Amino acid sequence: MSNQSNCIDPRGDVSLKIKTPEKEVTAVFLACSRALARASPVFDRMLYGNFAEAKSNNSNTTDWIVKLEDEKPAPMETFLNLAHSNFARIPKTFSIDNLYDLVVLTHYYDATHLLAPWIETWLSSVGEIVRDASDIMSKMIWITWELGRKEQFTIIARRMLMEAKEPWPSAADDSEAIQAPPYIIGIQRINAVRNQTIQELLDIIRDMVGKLIIVDEQPRWCRHATWMGHHRCESMLLGSMTFCLARAGLWPVPEVSLLEMSLVDLHRTLTSLIIHDIGETSEKPVIDHRECNPGPYLLDKVQRVMSNIPSTVTDYHFKCLDERAKSLK
């Protein structure tokens, strides 16, 4: 790929040679070392400290060139324009991917404060996208964390918990995983709460099935069951329930690791089950089996589980987010 030369500052004294993770030189930026040092403590140490890139180590060369590995040119260009007050060149809108790349970069260079004047505009421009898509939420949770957006961070964390159809990849499992906020126990915490809640919901079904096929020597589900009597009531309830579960892809009851369904979808499925019962018998005396229907029991159990889902965001996280928000004012 050919080099692309970009003049950030016509009077610049340092050239930043950007390389992608594929080690291809994709851009060279002419910049002012002093502007970079003022904007970023990392660049200050790099350019005026004891690093090989420092000015003192390049005083005998005509060109001062600093090579930056594994960077993306687009976010670097935005960062450099911010650092040099080239405000007319700053994008008014961003895609989620580009905003994420920029925030990751400014975090690395300890320069997120440069983004403060544009935060509201940029987040407003991606708001509709966030509401309609779940696959980019892992990037949005990092963006809202780094920018100290407490309300949006909490909403995204909740959506990541409720809408994921499978566990979120984490850095511990995937070196290419999205960067996660520190101190949140991040993706691992969200996955753990998701798995725990799914397990509790599936256990409700397992428990109900176990009670419907119980042996005669133990208490029966049917309220009108007699010792060694027929199981017509339980058989109909069990058949109706398993038929509904099978149509929903939940029969046999799967293990958590094999379930490709979000908590929202699982909750909707379980609360939508229509379990048929015998009703009133025609024989005398009339016996009403409608009270044996496990539907109300199922709804109550499911709602109890859903209302007791642990939060993935703690008071400590709120404190950190408040501190980040203050640092950007």
Short mmCIF file of C-alpha atoms in Angstrom, two decimals:
data_model
loop_
_atom_site.label_atom_id
_atom_site.label_comp_id
_atom_site.label_asym_id
_atom_site.label_seq_id
_atom_site.Cartn_x
_atom_site.Cartn_y
_atom_site.Cartn_z
CA MET A 1 0.00 0.00 0.00
CA SER A 2 1.41 3.42 -0.95
CA ASN A 3 2.14 6.02 1.67
CA GLN A 4 -0.32 8.85 2.20
CA SER A 5 1.26 12.11 3.34
CA ASN A 6 -0.84 14.41 5.54
CA CYS A 7 0.22 17.88 6.65
CA ILE A 8 -1.28 18.56 10.06
CA ASP A 9 1.01 21.54 10.70
CA PRO A 10 2.91 23.23 7.79
CA ARG A 11 5.58 24.28 10.29
CA GLY A 12 5.72 20.88 11.92
CA ASP A 13 9.03 19.43 13.04
CA VAL A 14 8.18 15.73 13.45
CA SER A 15 6.80 13.16 11.03
CA LEU A 16 4.64 10.39 12.45
CA LYS A 17 4.86 7.26 10.31
CA ILE A 18 1.74 5.18 10.97
CA LYS A 19 1.75 1.42 10.53
CA THR A 20 -1.24 -0.85 10.67
CA PRO A 21 -1.23 -4.19 12.52
CA GLU A 22 -0.32 -5.71 9.13
CA LYS A 23 2.90 -3.63 9.26
CA GLU A 24 2.01 -1.70 6.13
CA VAL A 25 2.90 2.00 6.14
CA THR A 26 -0.38 3.72 5.35
CA ALA A 27 0.13 7.36 6.33
CA VAL A 28 2.73 9.92 7.36
CA PHE A 29 1.64 12.96 9.36
CA LEU A 30 3.70 16.15 9.66
CA ALA A 31 2.99 17.53 13.13
CA CYS A 32 4.28 19.90 15.79
CA SER A 33 6.08 18.05 18.58
CA ARG A 34 5.24 20.73 21.13
CA ALA A 35 1.53 20.57 20.34
CA LEU A 36 1.64 16.81 20.77
CA ALA A 37 3.54 17.10 24.06
CA ARG A 38 0.98 19.59 25.41
CA ALA A 39 -1.94 17.41 24.36
CA SER A 40 -0.64 14.05 25.55
CA PRO A 41 1.60 13.07 28.48
CA VAL A 42 2.46 9.93 26.49
CA PHE A 43 3.71 11.95 23.53
CA ASP A 44 5.51 14.30 25.93
CA ARG A 45 7.51 11.40 27.35
CA MET A 46 7.99 9.86 23.91
CA LEU A 47 9.23 13.03 22.20
CA TYR A 48 11.04 14.76 25.05
CA GLY A 49 11.92 11.93 27.41
CA ASN A 50 14.39 9.07 27.26
CA PHE A 51 12.72 7.11 24.48
CA ALA A 52 14.45 6.30 21.20
CA GLU A 53 11.94 8.55 19.42
CA ALA A 54 12.89 11.58 21.55
CA LYS A 55 14.21 14.76 19.97
CA SER A 56 17.52 14.44 21.82
CA ASN A 57 18.13 11.12 20.09
CA ASN A 58 17.35 12.55 16.65
CA SER A 59 19.25 15.86 16.83
CA ASN A 60 21.86 14.73 14.31
CA THR A 61 19.38 13.77 11.61
CA THR A 62 17.74 16.04 9.07
CA ASP A 63 14.28 14.55 9.52
CA TRP A 64 12.72 13.70 12.85
CA ILE A 65 10.66 10.60 12.17
CA VAL A 66 8.66 8.70 14.77
CA LYS A 67 7.27 5.30 13.86
CA LEU A 68 3.97 4.30 15.49
CA GLU A 69 3.13 0.61 15.25
CA ASP A 70 -0.34 -0.95 15.10
CA GLU A 71 -2.22 2.32 14.76
CA LYS A 72 -5.12 3.25 12.49
CA PRO A 73 -4.61 6.37 10.36
CA ALA A 74 -8.18 7.71 10.58
CA PRO A 75 -8.44 8.11 14.38
CA MET A 76 -4.83 9.30 14.53
CA GLU A 77 -5.62 12.05 12.01
CA THR A 78 -8.60 13.21 14.08
CA PHE A 79 -6.52 13.15 17.25
CA LEU A 80 -3.73 15.17 15.61
CA ASN A 81 -6.17 17.76 14.29
CA LEU A 82 -7.62 18.11 17.78
CA ALA A 83 -4.16 18.51 19.28
CA HIS A 84 -3.31 21.20 16.69
CA SER A 85 -6.66 23.03 17.01
CA ASN A 86 -7.58 22.30 13.39
CA PHE A 87 -11.23 22.35 14.38
CA ALA A 88 -12.57 22.77 10.83
CA ARG A 89 -11.17 19.31 10.03
CA ILE A 90 -12.94 17.56 12.92
CA PRO A 91 -15.81 15.27 11.76
CA LYS A 92 -19.27 16.30 12.93
CA THR A 93 -20.51 12.71 12.97
CA PHE A 94 -18.95 9.30 13.53
CA SER A 95 -19.87 5.70 13.01
CA ILE A 96 -19.72 3.53 16.12
CA ASP A 97 -16.57 1.83 14.83
CA ASN A 98 -14.75 5.10 14.14
CA LEU A 99 -15.77 6.67 17.44
CA TYR A 100 -14.63 3.55 19.27
CA ASP A 101 -11.26 3.63 17.49
CA LEU A 102 -10.80 7.29 18.38
CA VAL A 103 -11.66 6.81 22.06
CA VAL A 104 -9.35 3.79 22.32
CA LEU A 105 -6.55 5.87 20.82
CA THR A 106 -7.06 8.91 23.07
CA HIS A 107 -7.24 6.61 26.08
CA TYR A 108 -3.88 5.10 25.14
CA TYR A 109 -2.30 8.54 24.75
CA ASP A 110 -4.02 9.89 27.89
CA ALA A 111 -5.67 12.61 25.84
CA THR A 112 -9.41 11.91 26.05
CA HIS A 113 -9.91 15.42 27.46
CA LEU A 114 -9.43 16.72 23.92
CA LEU A 115 -12.77 15.17 22.96
CA ALA A 116 -14.83 17.09 25.52
CA PRO A 117 -16.29 19.80 23.22
CA TRP A 118 -17.56 17.21 20.73
CA ILE A 119 -18.88 14.49 23.04
CA GLU A 120 -22.53 15.54 23.01
CA THR A 121 -22.64 15.96 19.23
CA TRP A 122 -20.93 12.66 18.51
CA LEU A 123 -23.01 10.63 20.94
CA SER A 124 -26.20 12.17 19.59
CA SER A 125 -25.21 11.15 16.07
CA VAL A 126 -24.88 7.48 17.05
CA GLY A 127 -27.90 7.31 19.36
CA GLU A 128 -30.31 5.83 16.82
CA ILE A 129 -27.78 3.20 15.79
CA VAL A 130 -27.30 2.08 19.39
CA ARG A 131 -31.03 1.66 19.94
CA ASP A 132 -31.43 -0.54 16.88
CA ALA A 133 -28.34 -2.76 17.01
CA SER A 134 -26.96 -5.05 19.66
CA ASP A 135 -23.73 -6.15 17.99
CA ILE A 136 -22.04 -2.77 18.54
CA MET A 137 -22.96 -2.44 22.23
CA SER A 138 -19.64 -3.87 23.38
CA LYS A 139 -17.96 -0.92 21.67
CA MET A 140 -20.47 1.54 23.07
CA ILE A 141 -19.91 0.40 26.64
CA TRP A 142 -16.22 1.26 26.27
CA ILE A 143 -17.05 4.63 24.68
CA THR A 144 -19.51 5.61 27.42
CA TRP A 145 -17.09 4.46 30.12
CA GLU A 146 -14.16 6.44 28.76
CA LEU A 147 -16.33 9.53 28.28
CA GLY A 148 -17.89 9.25 31.75
CA ARG A 149 -21.48 8.93 30.52
CA LYS A 150 -23.10 7.27 33.52
CA GLU A 151 -26.68 7.03 32.31
CA GLN A 152 -25.78 5.73 28.87
CA PHE A 153 -23.22 3.34 30.33
CA THR A 154 -25.84 1.82 32.64
CA ILE A 155 -28.34 1.42 29.81
CA ILE A 156 -25.79 -0.24 27.52
CA ALA A 157 -24.60 -2.60 30.28
CA ARG A 158 -28.21 -3.66 30.91
CA ARG A 159 -28.87 -4.19 27.22
CA MET A 160 -25.70 -6.23 26.85
CA LEU A 161 -26.96 -8.45 29.65
CA MET A 162 -30.53 -8.81 28.40
CA GLU A 163 -30.15 -8.89 24.60
CA ALA A 164 -27.07 -11.05 24.00
CA LYS A 165 -27.94 -14.36 22.32
CA GLU A 166 -24.59 -15.85 23.36
CA PRO A 167 -21.78 -14.92 25.77
CA TRP A 168 -19.80 -11.82 24.85
CA PRO A 169 -16.18 -12.54 23.83
CA SER A 170 -13.65 -11.19 26.30
CA ALA A 171 -9.95 -10.42 26.12
CA ALA A 172 -9.33 -13.48 28.30
CA ASP A 173 -10.83 -15.67 25.57
CA ASP A 174 -10.04 -13.69 22.42
CA SER A 175 -7.06 -11.46 21.77
CA GLU A 176 -9.13 -9.60 19.17
CA ALA A 177 -11.98 -8.91 21.59
CA ILE A 178 -13.36 -5.43 22.10
CA GLN A 179 -11.63 -3.43 24.80
CA ALA A 180 -13.64 -3.54 28.01
CA PRO A 181 -13.86 -0.99 30.82
CA PRO A 182 -11.56 -1.63 33.77
CA TYR A 183 -12.98 -2.37 37.20
CA ILE A 184 -16.32 -3.52 35.82
CA ILE A 185 -15.24 -7.15 35.78
CA GLY A 186 -16.62 -6.13 32.41
CA ILE A 187 -17.60 -8.73 29.93
CA GLN A 188 -16.91 -11.57 32.37
CA ARG A 189 -19.35 -10.06 34.88
CA ILE A 190 -22.07 -9.58 32.27
CA ASN A 191 -21.62 -13.14 31.00
CA ALA A 192 -21.68 -14.58 34.51
CA VAL A 193 -24.94 -12.82 35.43
CA ARG A 194 -26.48 -13.82 32.08
CA ASN A 195 -25.56 -17.49 32.54
CA GLN A 196 -26.75 -17.51 36.15
CA THR A 197 -30.14 -16.03 35.22
CA ILE A 198 -30.66 -18.39 32.28
CA GLN A 199 -29.80 -21.33 34.53
CA GLU A 200 -32.40 -20.25 37.08
CA LEU A 201 -35.08 -19.86 34.40
CA LEU A 202 -34.37 -23.26 32.86
CA ASP A 203 -34.36 -24.85 36.31
CA ILE A 204 -37.97 -23.70 36.75
CA ILE A 205 -38.94 -25.84 33.76
CA ARG A 206 -36.90 -28.80 34.96
CA ASP A 207 -38.53 -28.55 38.39
CA MET A 208 -42.03 -28.43 36.91
CA VAL A 209 -41.39 -31.42 34.67
CA GLY A 210 -39.99 -33.34 37.63
CA LYS A 211 -43.13 -32.69 39.66
CA LEU A 212 -45.45 -33.68 36.81
CA ILE A 213 -43.83 -37.11 36.39
CA ILE A 214 -43.47 -37.77 40.09
CA VAL A 215 -44.07 -41.27 41.48
CA ASP A 216 -47.29 -42.07 43.34
CA GLU A 217 -45.60 -42.35 46.72
CA GLN A 218 -44.90 -38.62 46.71
CA PRO A 219 -47.18 -35.54 46.55
CA ARG A 220 -48.69 -35.16 43.09
CA TRP A 221 -49.11 -31.97 41.02
CA CYS A 222 -52.80 -32.58 40.42
CA ARG A 223 -54.74 -31.24 43.38
CA HIS A 224 -57.38 -33.93 42.98
CA ALA A 225 -55.00 -36.87 42.61
CA THR A 226 -55.74 -39.95 44.69
CA TRP A 227 -53.41 -42.66 45.88
CA MET A 228 -52.44 -44.78 42.87
CA GLY A 229 -55.05 -42.91 40.84
CA HIS A 230 -54.68 -42.17 37.13
CA HIS A 231 -52.36 -39.43 35.91
CA ARG A 232 -54.68 -38.00 33.26
CA CYS A 233 -54.40 -34.44 34.61
CA GLU A 234 -50.60 -34.47 34.91
CA SER A 235 -50.23 -36.21 31.55
CA MET A 236 -52.20 -33.51 29.75
CA LEU A 237 -50.33 -30.69 31.49
CA LEU A 238 -46.97 -32.33 30.73
CA GLY A 239 -47.87 -32.97 27.11
CA SER A 240 -49.12 -29.44 26.56
CA MET A 241 -46.08 -27.90 28.20
CA THR A 242 -43.51 -30.03 26.36
CA PHE A 243 -45.28 -29.37 23.05
CA CYS A 244 -44.96 -25.60 23.60
CA LEU A 245 -41.35 -25.93 24.73
CA ALA A 246 -40.46 -28.08 21.72
CA ARG A 247 -41.92 -25.50 19.32
CA ALA A 248 -39.84 -22.82 21.07
CA GLY A 249 -36.65 -24.91 20.80
CA LEU A 250 -36.50 -25.54 24.54
CA TRP A 251 -37.22 -29.26 24.63
CA PRO A 252 -35.37 -31.22 25.79
CA VAL A 253 -34.42 -28.46 28.21
CA PRO A 254 -30.97 -27.36 26.97
CA GLU A 255 -27.84 -26.65 28.94
CA VAL A 256 -27.00 -22.97 29.34
CA SER A 257 -23.93 -23.26 27.13
CA LEU A 258 -26.05 -24.62 24.26
CA LEU A 259 -28.84 -22.05 24.42
CA GLU A 260 -28.62 -19.42 21.67
CA MET A 261 -31.28 -17.14 23.06
CA SER A 262 -31.23 -13.81 24.85
CA LEU A 263 -32.70 -13.28 28.30
CA VAL A 264 -35.37 -11.08 26.72
CA ASP A 265 -36.33 -13.84 24.29
CA LEU A 266 -36.26 -16.56 26.95
CA HIS A 267 -38.45 -14.47 29.26
CA ARG A 268 -40.90 -13.79 26.43
CA THR A 269 -41.03 -17.46 25.51
CA LEU A 270 -41.64 -18.73 29.03
CA THR A 271 -44.32 -16.14 29.82
CA SER A 272 -46.09 -16.90 26.52
CA LEU A 273 -46.51 -20.63 27.11
CA ILE A 274 -50.15 -21.66 26.90
CA ILE A 275 -50.56 -24.82 28.97
CA HIS A 276 -53.88 -26.60 28.43
CA ASP A 277 -55.63 -28.42 31.25
CA ILE A 278 -58.55 -30.84 31.54
CA GLY A 279 -60.87 -28.21 32.92
CA GLU A 280 -64.09 -29.35 34.58
CA THR A 281 -64.87 -33.04 34.37
CA SER A 282 -68.23 -34.23 33.05
CA GLU A 283 -68.63 -36.96 35.61
CA LYS A 284 -70.25 -36.54 38.99
CA PRO A 285 -69.11 -35.02 41.22
CA VAL A 286 -67.74 -32.31 38.95
CA ILE A 287 -64.02 -31.75 39.54
CA ASP A 288 -62.38 -28.55 38.30
CA HIS A 289 -58.82 -29.25 37.13
CA ARG A 290 -58.22 -25.66 36.01
CA GLU A 291 -56.71 -24.94 39.38
CA CYS A 292 -54.07 -27.58 38.59
CA ASN A 293 -52.78 -25.54 35.64
CA PRO A 294 -49.13 -24.59 36.33
CA GLY A 295 -49.33 -21.41 34.24
CA PRO A 296 -49.68 -19.00 37.19
CA TYR A 297 -46.93 -20.86 39.07
CA LEU A 298 -44.63 -20.56 36.04
CA LEU A 299 -45.30 -16.83 35.60
CA ASP A 300 -44.67 -16.14 39.28
CA LYS A 301 -41.40 -18.06 39.32
CA VAL A 302 -40.13 -16.42 36.13
CA GLN A 303 -40.99 -12.93 37.36
CA ARG A 304 -39.20 -13.60 40.65
CA VAL A 305 -36.04 -14.59 38.79
CA MET A 306 -36.19 -11.59 36.44
CA SER A 307 -36.83 -9.10 39.24
CA ASN A 308 -33.82 -10.38 41.19
CA ILE A 309 -31.22 -10.18 38.40
CA PRO A 310 -28.01 -8.78 39.95
CA SER A 311 -26.82 -5.46 38.59
CA THR A 312 -23.64 -5.48 36.52
CA VAL A 313 -22.93 -1.87 37.55
CA THR A 314 -22.02 -1.03 41.16
CA ASP A 315 -21.66 2.14 43.20
CA TYR A 316 -17.92 1.93 42.61
CA HIS A 317 -18.47 2.10 38.87
CA PHE A 318 -20.74 5.12 39.30
CA LYS A 319 -18.03 6.82 41.32
CA CYS A 320 -15.45 6.15 38.62
CA LEU A 321 -17.81 7.40 35.92
CA ASP A 322 -18.47 10.62 37.88
CA GLU A 323 -14.75 11.18 38.22
CA ARG A 324 -14.22 10.64 34.49
CA ALA A 325 -17.03 13.04 33.66
CA LYS A 326 -15.50 15.75 35.89
CA SER A 327 -12.10 15.30 34.27
CA LEU A 328 -13.60 16.10 30.86
CA LYS A 329 -15.25 19.35 31.91
#
